[in-house]
mmCIF file of C-alpha atoms and ligand atoms in Angstrom:
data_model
loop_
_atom_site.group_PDB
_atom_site.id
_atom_site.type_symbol
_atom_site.label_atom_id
_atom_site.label_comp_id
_atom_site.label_asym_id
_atom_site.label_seq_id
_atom_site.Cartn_x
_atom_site.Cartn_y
_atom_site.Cartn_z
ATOM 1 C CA UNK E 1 151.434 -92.293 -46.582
ATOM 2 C CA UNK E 2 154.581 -92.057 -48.432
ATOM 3 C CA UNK E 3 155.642 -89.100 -50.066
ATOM 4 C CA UNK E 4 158.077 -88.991 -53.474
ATOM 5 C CA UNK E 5 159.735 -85.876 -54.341
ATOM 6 C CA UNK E 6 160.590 -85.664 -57.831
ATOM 7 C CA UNK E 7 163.890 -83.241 -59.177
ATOM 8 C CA UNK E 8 164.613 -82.729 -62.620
ATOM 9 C CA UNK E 9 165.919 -80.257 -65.371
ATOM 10 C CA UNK E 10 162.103 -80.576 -66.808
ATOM 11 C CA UNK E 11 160.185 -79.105 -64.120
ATOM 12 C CA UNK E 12 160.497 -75.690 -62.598
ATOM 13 C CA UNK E 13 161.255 -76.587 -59.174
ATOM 14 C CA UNK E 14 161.168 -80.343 -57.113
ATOM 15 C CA UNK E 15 157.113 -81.724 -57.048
ATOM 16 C CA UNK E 16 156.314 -83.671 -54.431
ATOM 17 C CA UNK E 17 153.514 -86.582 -54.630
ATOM 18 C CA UNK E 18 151.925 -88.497 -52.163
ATOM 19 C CA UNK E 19 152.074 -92.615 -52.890
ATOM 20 C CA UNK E 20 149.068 -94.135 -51.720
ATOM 21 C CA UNK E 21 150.014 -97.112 -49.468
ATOM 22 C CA UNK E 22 149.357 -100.783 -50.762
ATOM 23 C CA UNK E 23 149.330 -99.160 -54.471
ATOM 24 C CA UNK E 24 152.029 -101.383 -56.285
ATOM 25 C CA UNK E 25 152.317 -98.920 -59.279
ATOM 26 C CA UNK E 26 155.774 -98.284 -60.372
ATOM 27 C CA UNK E 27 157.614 -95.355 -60.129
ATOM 28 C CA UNK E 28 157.614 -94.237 -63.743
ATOM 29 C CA UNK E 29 153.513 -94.786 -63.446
ATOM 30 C CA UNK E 30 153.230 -92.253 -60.295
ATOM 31 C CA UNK E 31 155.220 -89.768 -62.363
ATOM 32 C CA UNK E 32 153.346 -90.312 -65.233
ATOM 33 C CA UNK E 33 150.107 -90.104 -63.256
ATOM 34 C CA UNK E 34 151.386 -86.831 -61.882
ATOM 35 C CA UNK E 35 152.728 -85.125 -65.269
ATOM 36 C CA UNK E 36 156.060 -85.674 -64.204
ATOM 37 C CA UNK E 37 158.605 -86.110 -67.609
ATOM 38 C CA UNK E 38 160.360 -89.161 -66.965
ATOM 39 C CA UNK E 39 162.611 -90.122 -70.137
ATOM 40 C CA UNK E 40 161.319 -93.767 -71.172
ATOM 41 C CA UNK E 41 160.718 -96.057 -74.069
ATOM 42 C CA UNK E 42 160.418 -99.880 -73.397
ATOM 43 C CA UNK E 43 158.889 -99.482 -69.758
ATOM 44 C CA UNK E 44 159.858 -103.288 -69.436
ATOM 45 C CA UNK E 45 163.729 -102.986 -67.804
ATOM 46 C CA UNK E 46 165.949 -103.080 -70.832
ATOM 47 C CA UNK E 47 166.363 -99.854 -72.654
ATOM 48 C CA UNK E 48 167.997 -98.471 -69.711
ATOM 49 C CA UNK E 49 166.032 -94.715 -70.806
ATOM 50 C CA UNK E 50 164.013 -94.546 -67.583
ATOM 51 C CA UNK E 51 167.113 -94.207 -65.160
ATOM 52 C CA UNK E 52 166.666 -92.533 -61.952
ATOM 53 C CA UNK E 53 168.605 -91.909 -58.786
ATOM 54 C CA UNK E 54 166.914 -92.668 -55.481
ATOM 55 C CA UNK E 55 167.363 -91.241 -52.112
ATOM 56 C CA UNK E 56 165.689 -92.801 -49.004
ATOM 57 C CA UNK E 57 164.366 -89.750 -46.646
ATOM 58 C CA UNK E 58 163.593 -91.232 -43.754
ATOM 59 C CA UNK E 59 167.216 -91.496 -41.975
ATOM 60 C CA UNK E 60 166.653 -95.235 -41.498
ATOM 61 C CA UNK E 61 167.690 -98.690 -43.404
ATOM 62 C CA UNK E 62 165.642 -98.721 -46.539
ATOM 63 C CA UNK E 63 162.779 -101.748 -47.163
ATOM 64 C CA UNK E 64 164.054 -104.307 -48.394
ATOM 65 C CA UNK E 65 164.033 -104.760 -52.518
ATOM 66 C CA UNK E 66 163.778 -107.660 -54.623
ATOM 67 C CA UNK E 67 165.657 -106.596 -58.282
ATOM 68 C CA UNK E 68 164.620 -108.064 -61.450
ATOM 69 C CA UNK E 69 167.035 -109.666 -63.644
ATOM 70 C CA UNK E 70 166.477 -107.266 -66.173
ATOM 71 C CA UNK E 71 166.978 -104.522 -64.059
ATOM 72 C CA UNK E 72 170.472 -106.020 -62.486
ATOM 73 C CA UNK E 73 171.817 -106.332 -66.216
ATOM 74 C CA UNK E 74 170.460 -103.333 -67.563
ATOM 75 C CA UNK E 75 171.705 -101.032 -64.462
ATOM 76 C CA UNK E 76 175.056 -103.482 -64.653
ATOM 77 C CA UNK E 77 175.594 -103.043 -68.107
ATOM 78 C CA UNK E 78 174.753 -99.363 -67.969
ATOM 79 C CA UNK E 79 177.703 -98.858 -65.392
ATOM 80 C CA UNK E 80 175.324 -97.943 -62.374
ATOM 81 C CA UNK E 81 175.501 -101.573 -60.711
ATOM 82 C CA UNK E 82 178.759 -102.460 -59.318
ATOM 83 C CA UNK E 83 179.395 -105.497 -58.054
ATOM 84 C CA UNK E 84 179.474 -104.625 -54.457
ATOM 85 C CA UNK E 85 175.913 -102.944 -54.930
ATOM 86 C CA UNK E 86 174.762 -106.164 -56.580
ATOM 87 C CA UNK E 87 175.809 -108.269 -53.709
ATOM 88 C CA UNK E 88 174.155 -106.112 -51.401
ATOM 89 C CA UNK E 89 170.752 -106.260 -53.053
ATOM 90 C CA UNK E 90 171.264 -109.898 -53.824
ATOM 91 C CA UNK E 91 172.378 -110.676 -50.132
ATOM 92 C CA UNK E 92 170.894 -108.113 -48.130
ATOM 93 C CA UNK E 93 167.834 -107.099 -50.136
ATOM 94 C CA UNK E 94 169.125 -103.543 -50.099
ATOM 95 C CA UNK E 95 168.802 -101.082 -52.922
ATOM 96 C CA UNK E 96 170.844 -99.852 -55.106
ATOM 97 C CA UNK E 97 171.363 -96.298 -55.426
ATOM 98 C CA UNK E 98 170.330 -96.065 -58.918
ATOM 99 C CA UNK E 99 167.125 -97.615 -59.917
ATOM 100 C CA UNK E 100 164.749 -97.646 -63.545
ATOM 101 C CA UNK E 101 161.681 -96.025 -62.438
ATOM 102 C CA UNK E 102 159.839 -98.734 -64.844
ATOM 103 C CA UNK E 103 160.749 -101.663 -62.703
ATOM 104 C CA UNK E 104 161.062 -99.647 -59.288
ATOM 105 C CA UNK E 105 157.860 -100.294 -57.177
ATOM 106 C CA UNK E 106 157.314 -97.423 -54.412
ATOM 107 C CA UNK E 107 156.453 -98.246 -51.117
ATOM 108 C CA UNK E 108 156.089 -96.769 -48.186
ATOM 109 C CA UNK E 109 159.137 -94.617 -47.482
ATOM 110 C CA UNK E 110 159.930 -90.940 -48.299
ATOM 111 C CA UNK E 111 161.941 -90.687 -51.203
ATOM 112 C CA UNK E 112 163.619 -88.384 -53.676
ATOM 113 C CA UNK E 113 163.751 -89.071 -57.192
ATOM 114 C CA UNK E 114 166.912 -87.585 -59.856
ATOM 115 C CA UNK E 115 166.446 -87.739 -62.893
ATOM 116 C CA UNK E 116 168.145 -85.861 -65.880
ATOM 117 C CA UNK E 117 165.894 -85.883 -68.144
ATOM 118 C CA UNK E 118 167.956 -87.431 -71.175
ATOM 119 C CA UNK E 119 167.002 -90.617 -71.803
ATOM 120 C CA UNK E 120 169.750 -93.052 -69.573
ATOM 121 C CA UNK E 121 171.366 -90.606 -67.797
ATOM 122 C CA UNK E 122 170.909 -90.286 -64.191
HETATM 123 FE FE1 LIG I 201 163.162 -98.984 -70.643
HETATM 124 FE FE2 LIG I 201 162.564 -98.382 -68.082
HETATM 125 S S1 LIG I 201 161.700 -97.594 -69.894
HETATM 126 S S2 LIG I 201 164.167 -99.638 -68.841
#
C-alpha cells in the first residue's frame, strides 16, 4: 500500500495517507477525501490552481506516467514544463516534477506532495 505525505502552509505539520492500491482516484480526490486544502477550481487540467510538486520516496525510477494534453499545456504554459521534462514524459513515460493534483492519478509508490496553498503556485 502506497503511502502520500502531504506538506503545506495549511496544515500544522506534513499528514500522511495511505492510497489504497488499484484505487484510480486522483490526487486532488485523496486530499480531498482526507481534509487536505488543496487550492483548485476547474478540477479538469486547465486552470492551472491545483499545482503540486511531487517527490518519489522510494529511491527507485518512478512508474511510468502517461500526461494529458491538458496537463502538458497547462504545466507548459504555467512555466513548470520545460521542454526537456516534456520529452522525457513523452519519450520515456517519466514524470515531471511538477504535476496538477486534478489530473495526477496515484499509484503505488511513496510520495510527497508540495503544495503552497495559493492557487497555481507550487
Ligand atoms: Fe484546475 Fe486542477 S483544478 S487544473
Amino acid at each position: 500500500m502506497a503511502t502520500v505525505t502531504f506538506a503545506g502552509p495549511t496544515l500544522p505539520k506534513d499528514v500522511t495517507v495511505y492510497a489504497i492500491a488499484g484505487d484510480t482516484s486522483t490526487l486532488l480526490a485523496l486530499a480531498k477525501k482526507n481534509n487536505i486544502t488543496i487550492p483548485f477550481q476547474c478540477q479538469d487540467g486547465e486552470c492551472g490552481s491545483c499545482l503540486v510538486k511531487v517527490t518519489y520516496l522510494d529511491g527507485k525510477t518512478p512508474m511510468a506516467i502517461h500526461l494529458t494534453e491538458k496537463e502538458k499545456v497547462t504545466l507548459s504554459v504555467n512555466g513548470k514544463l520545460t521542454k526537456d521534462l516534456l520529452a522525457q514524459a513523452e519519450v520515456n513515460d517519466r514524470p515531471p516534477p511538477y504535476r496538477l493534483a486534478c489530473q495526477f492519478i496515484v499509484r503505488d509508490e511513496n510520495i510527497r506532495i508540495e503544495f503552497s496553498g495559493e492557487p497555481g503556485v507550487e
